[in-house]
PDB file of C-alpha atoms in Angstrom:
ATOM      1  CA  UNK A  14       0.000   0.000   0.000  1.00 51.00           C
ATOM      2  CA  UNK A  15       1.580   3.586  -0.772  1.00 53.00           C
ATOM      3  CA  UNK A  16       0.799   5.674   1.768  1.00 56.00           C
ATOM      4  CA  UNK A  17       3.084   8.523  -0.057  1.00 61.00           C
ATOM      5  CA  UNK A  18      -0.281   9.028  -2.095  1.00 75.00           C
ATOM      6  CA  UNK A  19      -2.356   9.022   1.512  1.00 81.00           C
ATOM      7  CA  UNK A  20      -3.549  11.925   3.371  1.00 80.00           C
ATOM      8  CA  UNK A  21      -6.096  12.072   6.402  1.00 86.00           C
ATOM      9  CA  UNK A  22      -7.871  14.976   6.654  1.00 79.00           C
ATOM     10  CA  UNK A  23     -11.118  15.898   8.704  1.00 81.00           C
ATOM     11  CA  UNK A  24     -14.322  14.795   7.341  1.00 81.00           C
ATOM     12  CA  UNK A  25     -15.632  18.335   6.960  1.00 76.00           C
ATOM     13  CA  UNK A  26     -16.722  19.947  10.555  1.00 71.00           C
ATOM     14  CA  UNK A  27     -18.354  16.180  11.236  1.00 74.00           C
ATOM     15  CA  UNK A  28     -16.240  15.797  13.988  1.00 87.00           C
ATOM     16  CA  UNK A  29     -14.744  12.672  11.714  1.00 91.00           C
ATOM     17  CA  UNK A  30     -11.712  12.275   9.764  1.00 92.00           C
ATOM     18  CA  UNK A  31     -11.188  10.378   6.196  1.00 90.00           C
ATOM     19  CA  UNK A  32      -8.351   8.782   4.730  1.00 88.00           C
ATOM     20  CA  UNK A  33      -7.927   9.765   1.020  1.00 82.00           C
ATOM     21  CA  UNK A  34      -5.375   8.279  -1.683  1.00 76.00           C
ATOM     22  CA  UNK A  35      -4.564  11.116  -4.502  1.00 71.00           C
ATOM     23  CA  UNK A  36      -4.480   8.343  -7.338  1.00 68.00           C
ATOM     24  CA  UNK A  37      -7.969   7.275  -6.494  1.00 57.00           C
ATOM     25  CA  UNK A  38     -11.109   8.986  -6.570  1.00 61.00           C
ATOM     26  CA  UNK A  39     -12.088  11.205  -3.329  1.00 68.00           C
ATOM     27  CA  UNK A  40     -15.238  12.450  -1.843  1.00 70.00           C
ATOM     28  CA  UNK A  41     -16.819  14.987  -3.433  1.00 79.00           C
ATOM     29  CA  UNK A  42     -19.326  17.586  -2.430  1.00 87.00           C
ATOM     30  CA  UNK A  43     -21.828  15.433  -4.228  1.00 90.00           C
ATOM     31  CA  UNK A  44     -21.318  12.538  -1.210  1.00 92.00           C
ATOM     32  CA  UNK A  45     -22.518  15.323   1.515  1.00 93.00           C
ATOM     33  CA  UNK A  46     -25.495  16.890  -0.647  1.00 95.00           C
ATOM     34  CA  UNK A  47     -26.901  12.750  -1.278  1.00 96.00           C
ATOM     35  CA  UNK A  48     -26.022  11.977   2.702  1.00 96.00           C
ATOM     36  CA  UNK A  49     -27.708  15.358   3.664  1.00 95.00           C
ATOM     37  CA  UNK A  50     -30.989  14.574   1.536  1.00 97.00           C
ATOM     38  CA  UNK A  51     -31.436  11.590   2.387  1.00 97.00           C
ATOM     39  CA  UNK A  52     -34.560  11.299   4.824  1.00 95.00           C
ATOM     40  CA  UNK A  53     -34.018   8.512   7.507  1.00 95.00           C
ATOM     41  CA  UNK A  54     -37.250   7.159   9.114  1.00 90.00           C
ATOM     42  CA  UNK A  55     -37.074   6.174  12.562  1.00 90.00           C
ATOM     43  CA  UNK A  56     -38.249   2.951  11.765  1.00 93.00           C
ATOM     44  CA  UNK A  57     -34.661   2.302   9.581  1.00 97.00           C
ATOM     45  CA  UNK A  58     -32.618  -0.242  10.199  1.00 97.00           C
ATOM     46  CA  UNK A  59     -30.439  -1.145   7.436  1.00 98.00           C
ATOM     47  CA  UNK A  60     -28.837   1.107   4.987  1.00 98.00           C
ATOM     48  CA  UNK A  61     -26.926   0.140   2.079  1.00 98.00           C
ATOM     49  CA  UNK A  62     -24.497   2.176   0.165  1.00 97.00           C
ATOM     50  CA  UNK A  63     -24.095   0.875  -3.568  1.00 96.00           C
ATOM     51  CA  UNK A  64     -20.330   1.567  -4.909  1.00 93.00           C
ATOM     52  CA  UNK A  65     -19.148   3.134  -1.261  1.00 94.00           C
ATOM     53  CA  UNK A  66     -15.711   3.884  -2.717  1.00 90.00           C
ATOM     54  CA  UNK A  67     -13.670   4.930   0.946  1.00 91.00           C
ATOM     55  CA  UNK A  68     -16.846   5.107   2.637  1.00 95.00           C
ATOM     56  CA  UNK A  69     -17.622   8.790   2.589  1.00 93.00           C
ATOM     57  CA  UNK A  70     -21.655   8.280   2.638  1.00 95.00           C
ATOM     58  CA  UNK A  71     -21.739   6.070   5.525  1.00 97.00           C
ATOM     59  CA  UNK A  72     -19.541   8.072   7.740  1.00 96.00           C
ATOM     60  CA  UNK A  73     -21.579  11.120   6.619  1.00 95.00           C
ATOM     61  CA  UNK A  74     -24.874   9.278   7.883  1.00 96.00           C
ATOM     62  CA  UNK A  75     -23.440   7.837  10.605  1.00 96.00           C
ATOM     63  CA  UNK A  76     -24.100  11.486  12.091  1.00 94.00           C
ATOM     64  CA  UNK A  77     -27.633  10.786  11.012  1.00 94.00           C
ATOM     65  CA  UNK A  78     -28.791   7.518  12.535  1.00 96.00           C
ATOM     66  CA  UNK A  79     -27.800   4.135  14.603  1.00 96.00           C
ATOM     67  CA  UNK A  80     -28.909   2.114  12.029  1.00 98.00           C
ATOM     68  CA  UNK A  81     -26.697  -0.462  10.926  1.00 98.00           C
ATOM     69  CA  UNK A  82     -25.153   1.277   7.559  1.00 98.00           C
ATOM     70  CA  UNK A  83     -23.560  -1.406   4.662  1.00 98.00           C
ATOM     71  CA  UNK A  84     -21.642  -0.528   1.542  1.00 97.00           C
ATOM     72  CA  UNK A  85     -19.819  -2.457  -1.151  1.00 96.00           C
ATOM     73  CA  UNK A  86     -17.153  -1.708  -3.797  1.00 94.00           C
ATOM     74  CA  UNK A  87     -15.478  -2.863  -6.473  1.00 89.00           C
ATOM     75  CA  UNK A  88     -12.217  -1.474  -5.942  1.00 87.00           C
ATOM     76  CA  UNK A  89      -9.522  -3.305  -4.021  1.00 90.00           C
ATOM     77  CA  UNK A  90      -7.843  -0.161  -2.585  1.00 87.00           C
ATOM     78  CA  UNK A  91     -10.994   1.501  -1.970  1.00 89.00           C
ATOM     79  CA  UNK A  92     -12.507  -0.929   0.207  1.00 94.00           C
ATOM     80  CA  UNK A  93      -9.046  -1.203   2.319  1.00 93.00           C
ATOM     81  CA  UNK A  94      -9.426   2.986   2.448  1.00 93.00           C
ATOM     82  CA  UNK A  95     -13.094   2.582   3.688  1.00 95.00           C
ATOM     83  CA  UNK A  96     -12.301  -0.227   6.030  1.00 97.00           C
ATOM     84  CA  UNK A  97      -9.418   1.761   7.427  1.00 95.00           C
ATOM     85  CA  UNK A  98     -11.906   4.885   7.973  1.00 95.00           C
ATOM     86  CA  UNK A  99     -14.530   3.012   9.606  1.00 97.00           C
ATOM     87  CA  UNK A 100     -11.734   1.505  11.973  1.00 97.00           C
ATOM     88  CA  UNK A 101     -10.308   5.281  12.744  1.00 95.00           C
ATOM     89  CA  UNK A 102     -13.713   6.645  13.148  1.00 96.00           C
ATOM     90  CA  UNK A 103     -14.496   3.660  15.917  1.00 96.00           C
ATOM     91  CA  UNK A 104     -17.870   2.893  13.449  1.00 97.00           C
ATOM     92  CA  UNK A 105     -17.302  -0.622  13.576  1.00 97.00           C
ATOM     93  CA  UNK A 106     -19.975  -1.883  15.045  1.00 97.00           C
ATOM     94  CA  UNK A 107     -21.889   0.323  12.818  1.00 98.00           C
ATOM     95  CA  UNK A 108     -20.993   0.554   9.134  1.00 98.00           C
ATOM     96  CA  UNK A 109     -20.258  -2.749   6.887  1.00 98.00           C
ATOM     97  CA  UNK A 110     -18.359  -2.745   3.713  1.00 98.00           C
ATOM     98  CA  UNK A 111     -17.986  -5.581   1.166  1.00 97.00           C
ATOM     99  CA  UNK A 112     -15.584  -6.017  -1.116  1.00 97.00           C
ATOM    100  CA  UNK A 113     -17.376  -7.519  -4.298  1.00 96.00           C
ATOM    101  CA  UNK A 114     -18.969  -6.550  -7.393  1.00 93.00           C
ATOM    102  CA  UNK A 115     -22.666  -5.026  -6.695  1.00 92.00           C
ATOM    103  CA  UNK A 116     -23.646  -7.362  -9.388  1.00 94.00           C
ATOM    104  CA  UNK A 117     -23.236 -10.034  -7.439  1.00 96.00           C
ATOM    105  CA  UNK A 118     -25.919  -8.474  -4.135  1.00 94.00           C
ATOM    106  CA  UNK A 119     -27.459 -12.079  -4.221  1.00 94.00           C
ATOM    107  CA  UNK A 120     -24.011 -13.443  -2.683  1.00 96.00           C
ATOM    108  CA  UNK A 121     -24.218 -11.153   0.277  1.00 97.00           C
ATOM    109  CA  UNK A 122     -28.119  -9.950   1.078  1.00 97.00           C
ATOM    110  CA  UNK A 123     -31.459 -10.980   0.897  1.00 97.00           C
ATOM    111  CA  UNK A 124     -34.167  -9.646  -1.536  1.00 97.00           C
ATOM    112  CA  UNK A 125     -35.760  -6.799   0.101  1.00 97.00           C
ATOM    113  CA  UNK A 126     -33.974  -6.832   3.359  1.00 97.00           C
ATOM    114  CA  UNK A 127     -32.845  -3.039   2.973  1.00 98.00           C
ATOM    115  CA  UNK A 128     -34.957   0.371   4.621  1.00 98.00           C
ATOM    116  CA  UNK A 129     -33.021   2.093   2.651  1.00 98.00           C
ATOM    117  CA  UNK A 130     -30.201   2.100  -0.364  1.00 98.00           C
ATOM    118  CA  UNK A 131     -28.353   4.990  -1.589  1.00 98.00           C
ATOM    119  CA  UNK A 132     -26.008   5.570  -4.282  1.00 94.00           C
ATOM    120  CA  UNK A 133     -23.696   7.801  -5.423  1.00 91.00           C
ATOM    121  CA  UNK A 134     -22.553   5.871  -9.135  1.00 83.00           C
ATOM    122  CA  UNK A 135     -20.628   6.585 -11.820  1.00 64.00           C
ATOM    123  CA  UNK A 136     -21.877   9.772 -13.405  1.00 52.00           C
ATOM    124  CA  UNK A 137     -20.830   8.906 -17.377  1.00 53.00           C
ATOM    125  CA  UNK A 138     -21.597   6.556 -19.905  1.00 55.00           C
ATOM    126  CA  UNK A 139     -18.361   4.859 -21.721  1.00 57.00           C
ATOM    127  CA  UNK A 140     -18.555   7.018 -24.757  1.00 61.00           C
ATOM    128  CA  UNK A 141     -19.091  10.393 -22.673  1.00 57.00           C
ATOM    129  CA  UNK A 142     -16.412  12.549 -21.834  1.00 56.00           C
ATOM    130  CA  UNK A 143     -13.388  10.588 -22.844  1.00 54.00           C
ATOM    131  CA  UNK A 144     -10.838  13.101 -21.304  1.00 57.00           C
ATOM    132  CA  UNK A 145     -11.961  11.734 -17.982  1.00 53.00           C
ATOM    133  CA  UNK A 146     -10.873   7.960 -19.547  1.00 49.00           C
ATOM    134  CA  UNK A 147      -7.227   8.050 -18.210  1.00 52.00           C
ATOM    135  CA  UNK A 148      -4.579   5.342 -17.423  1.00 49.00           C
ATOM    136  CA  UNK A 149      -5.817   5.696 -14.261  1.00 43.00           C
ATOM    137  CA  UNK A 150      -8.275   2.699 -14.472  1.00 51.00           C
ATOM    138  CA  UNK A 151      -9.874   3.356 -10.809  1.00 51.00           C
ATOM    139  CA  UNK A 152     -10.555   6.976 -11.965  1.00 47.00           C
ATOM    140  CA  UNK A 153     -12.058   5.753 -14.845  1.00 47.00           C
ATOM    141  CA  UNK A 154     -14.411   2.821 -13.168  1.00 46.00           C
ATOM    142  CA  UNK A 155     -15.350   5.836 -10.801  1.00 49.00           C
ATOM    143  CA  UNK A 156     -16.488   7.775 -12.927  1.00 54.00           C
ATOM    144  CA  UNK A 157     -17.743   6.156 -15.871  1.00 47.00           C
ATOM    145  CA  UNK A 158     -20.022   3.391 -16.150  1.00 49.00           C
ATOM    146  CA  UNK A 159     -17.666   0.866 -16.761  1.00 54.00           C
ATOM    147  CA  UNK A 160     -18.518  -1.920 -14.560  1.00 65.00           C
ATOM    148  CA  UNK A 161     -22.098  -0.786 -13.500  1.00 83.00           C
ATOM    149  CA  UNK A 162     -24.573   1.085 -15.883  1.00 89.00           C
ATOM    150  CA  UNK A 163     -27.465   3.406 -13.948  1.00 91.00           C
ATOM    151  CA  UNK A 164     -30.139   1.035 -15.180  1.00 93.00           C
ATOM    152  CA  UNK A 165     -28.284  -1.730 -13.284  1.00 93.00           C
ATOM    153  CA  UNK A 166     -28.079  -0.087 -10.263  1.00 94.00           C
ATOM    154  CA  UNK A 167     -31.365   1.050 -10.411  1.00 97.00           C
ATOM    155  CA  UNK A 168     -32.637  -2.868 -10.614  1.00 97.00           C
ATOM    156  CA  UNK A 169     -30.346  -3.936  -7.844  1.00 97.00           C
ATOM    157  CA  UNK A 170     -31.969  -1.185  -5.442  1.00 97.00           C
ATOM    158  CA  UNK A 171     -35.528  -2.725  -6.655  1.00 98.00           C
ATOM    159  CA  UNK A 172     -34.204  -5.790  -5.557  1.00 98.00           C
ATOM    160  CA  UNK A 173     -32.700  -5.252  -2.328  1.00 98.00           C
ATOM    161  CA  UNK A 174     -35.327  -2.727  -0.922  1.00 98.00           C
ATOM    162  CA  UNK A 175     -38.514  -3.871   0.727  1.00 97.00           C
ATOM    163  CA  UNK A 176     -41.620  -2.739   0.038  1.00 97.00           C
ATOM    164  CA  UNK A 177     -42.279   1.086   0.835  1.00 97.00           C
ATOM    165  CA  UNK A 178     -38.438   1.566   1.103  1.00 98.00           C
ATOM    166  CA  UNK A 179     -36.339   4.427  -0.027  1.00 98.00           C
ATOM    167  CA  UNK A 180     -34.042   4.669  -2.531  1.00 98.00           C
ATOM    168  CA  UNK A 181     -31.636   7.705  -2.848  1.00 98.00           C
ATOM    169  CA  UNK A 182     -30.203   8.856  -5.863  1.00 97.00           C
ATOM    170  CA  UNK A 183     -27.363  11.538  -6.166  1.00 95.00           C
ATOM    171  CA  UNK A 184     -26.580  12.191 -10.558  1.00 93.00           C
ATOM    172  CA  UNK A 185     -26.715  14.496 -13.220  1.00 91.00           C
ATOM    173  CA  UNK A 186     -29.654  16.605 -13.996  1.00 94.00           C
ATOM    174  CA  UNK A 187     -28.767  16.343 -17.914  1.00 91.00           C
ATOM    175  CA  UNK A 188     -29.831  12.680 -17.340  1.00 91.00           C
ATOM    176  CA  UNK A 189     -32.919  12.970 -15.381  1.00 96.00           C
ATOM    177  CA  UNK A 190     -35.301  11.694 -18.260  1.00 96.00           C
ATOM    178  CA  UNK A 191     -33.252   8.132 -17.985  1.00 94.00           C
ATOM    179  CA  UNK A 192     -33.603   8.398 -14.440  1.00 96.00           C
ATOM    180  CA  UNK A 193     -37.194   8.439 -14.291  1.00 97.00           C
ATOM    181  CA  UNK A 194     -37.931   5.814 -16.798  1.00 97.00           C
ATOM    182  CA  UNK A 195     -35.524   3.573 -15.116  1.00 97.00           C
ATOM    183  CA  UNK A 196     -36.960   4.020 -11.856  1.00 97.00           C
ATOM    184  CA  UNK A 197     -41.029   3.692 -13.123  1.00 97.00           C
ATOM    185  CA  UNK A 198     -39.691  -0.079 -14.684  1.00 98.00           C
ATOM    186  CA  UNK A 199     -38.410  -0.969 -11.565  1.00 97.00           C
ATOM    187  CA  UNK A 200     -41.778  -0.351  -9.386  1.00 97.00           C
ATOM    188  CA  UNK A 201     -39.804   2.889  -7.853  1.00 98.00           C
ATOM    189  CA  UNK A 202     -41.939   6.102  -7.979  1.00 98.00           C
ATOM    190  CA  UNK A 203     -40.465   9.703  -7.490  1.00 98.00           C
ATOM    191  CA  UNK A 204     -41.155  11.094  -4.224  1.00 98.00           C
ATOM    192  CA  UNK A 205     -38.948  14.255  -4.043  1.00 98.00           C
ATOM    193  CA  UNK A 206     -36.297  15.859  -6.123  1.00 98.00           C
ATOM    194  CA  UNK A 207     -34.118  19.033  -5.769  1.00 98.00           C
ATOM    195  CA  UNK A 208     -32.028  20.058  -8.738  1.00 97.00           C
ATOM    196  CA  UNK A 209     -28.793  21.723  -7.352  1.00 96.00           C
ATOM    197  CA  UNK A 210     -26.643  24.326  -9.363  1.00 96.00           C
ATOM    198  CA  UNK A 211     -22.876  25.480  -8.926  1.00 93.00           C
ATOM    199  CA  UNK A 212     -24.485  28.998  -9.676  1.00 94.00           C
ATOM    200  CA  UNK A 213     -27.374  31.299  -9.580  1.00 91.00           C
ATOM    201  CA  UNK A 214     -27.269  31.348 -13.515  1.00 90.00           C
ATOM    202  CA  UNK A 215     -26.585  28.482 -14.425  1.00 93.00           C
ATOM    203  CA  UNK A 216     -28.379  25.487 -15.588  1.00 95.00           C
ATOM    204  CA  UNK A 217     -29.039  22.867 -13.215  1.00 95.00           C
ATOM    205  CA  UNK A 218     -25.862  20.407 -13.034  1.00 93.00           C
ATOM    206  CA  UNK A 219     -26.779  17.814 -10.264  1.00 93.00           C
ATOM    207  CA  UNK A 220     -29.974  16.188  -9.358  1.00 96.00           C
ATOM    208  CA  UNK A 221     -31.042  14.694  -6.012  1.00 98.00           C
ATOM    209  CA  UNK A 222     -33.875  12.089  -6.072  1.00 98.00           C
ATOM    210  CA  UNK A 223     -35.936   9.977  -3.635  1.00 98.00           C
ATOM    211  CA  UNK A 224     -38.011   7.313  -4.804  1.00 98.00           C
ATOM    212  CA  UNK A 225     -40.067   4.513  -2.853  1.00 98.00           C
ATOM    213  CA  UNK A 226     -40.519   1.527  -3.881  1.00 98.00           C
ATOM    214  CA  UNK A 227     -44.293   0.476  -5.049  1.00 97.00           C
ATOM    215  CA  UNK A 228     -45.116   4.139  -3.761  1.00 96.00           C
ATOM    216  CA  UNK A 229     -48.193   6.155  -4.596  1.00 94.00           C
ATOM    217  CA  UNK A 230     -48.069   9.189  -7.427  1.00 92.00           C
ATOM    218  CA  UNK A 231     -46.836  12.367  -5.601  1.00 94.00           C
ATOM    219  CA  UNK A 232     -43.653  14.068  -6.782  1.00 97.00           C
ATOM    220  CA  UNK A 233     -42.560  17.530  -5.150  1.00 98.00           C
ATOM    221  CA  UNK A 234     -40.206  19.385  -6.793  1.00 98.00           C
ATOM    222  CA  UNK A 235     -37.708  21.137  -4.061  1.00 98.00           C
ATOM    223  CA  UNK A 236     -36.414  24.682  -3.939  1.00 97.00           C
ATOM    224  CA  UNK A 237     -32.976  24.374  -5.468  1.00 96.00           C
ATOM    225  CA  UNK A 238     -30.006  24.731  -4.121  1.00 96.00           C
ATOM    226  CA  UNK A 239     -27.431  26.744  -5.238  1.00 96.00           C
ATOM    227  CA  UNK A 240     -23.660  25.981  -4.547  1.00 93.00           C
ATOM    228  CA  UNK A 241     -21.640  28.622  -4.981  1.00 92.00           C
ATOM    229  CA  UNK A 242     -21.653  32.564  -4.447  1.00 92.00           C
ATOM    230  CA  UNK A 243     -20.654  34.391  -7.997  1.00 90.00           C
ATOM    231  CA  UNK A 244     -17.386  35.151  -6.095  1.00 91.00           C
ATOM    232  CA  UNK A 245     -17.033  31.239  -6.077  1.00 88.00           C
ATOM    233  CA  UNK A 246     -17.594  30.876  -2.437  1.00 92.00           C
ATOM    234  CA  UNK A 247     -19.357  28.501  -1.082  1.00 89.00           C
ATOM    235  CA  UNK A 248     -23.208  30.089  -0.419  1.00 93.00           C
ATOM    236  CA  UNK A 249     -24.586  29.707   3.449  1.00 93.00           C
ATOM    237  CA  UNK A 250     -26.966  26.772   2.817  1.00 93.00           C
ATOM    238  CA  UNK A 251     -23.551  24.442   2.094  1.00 91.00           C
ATOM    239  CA  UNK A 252     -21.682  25.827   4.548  1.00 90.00           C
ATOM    240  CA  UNK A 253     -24.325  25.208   7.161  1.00 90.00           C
ATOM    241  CA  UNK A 254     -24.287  21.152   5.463  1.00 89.00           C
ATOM    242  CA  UNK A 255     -20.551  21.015   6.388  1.00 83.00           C
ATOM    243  CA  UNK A 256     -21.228  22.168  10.217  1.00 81.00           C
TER     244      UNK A 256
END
């Protein structure tokens, strides 16, 4: 393991801290806007976290809950990073990561035995943006969707969460149209969504979603939620998220 390429730094203001690897992809501020959305019923119990890369999400919700929080990921290095933060964090009887292909959920959980599942996925298709397609491979699988497509993921979330669960979806807004028929094939139905911008004038660049599973026809569109000041700093709504 190279720990020249490691660096721990505090996890925001969460009172946590994160180890990162600069050869591998880090949390972004898209992992805090999906962990803030995301609504947690005090009924949860399980929460899954589909491609967890070093585990930003569930130390993020750990914040939120005591529910038992699980995550899985493809990438060797990853999953050490994630087990590592969970172990520095003292989450361990808390959060559960998997090392294993999220294709293969059937090896690891039961049909419908999540509350909740939440994902943060690759954001590109193969043949979108290819100056992101480096020698880097675990940029790459990170960002692209190389080993997972968002119609996949969708139908594994189906799968693993019970009837009248949640599913949370952090992606882009440009691709919102997929989303939606994605999520009406697998028996998910819109609940919420908040389109977020980096600024006041421009268009809409991410998209948060929550869906239930088999739920009834009522979709409220959010206020947005703008990132950044036209001065590029950060406006007061984030920096009240990273309190």
């Amino acid at each position: 393991m190279n720990t020249n390429l490691e660096s721990i730094i505090p996890l925001l203001n969460k009172n946590l801290k994160i180890i990162q690897r600069s050869d591998y992809f880090n949390f972004s501020i898209d992992s805090l806007l999906i962990s803030e959305f995301v609504n947690i019923q005090k009924s949860t119990k399980k929460i899954l976290d589909l491609g967890t890369g070093n585990a930003a999400i569930p130390l993020f919700l750990s914040k939120k809950t005591s529910a038992k929080i699980y995550g899985i990921e493809i990438q060797e290095i990853s999953y050490n990073l994630a087990l590592r933060n969970i172990n520095i964090n003292n989450l361990n009887e808390q959060i559960y990561i998997i090392y294993d292909n999220m294709k293969n959920y059937l090896k690891h959980f039961n049909i419908g035995s999540f509350d909740t599942v939440i994902s943060n996925p690759p954001f590109f298709k193969i043949n979108e943006n290819v100056n992101f397609l480096n020698n880097l491979k675990q940029l790459s699988i990170a960002r692209h969707e190389i080993e997972i497509t968002l119609e996949e993921l969708i139908k594994i979330s189906s799968e693993l969460i019970k009837d009248r669960g949640y599913f949370y979806l952090v992606h882009r807004a440009d691709r919102l149209s997929e989303i939606m028929s994605s999520l009406q094939k697998y028996k998910f139905e819109a609940k919420k969504i908040k389109f977020c911008y980096t600024t006041k004038y421009k268009n809409a660049k991410i998209v948060l979603i929550e869906a239930i599973k088999n739920g009834k026809a009522s979709l409220s569109i959010l206020p947005p939620l703008i990132i950044n000041k036209e001065n590029g700093e950060y406006t007061d709504e984030i920096l009240k998220m990273f309190e």
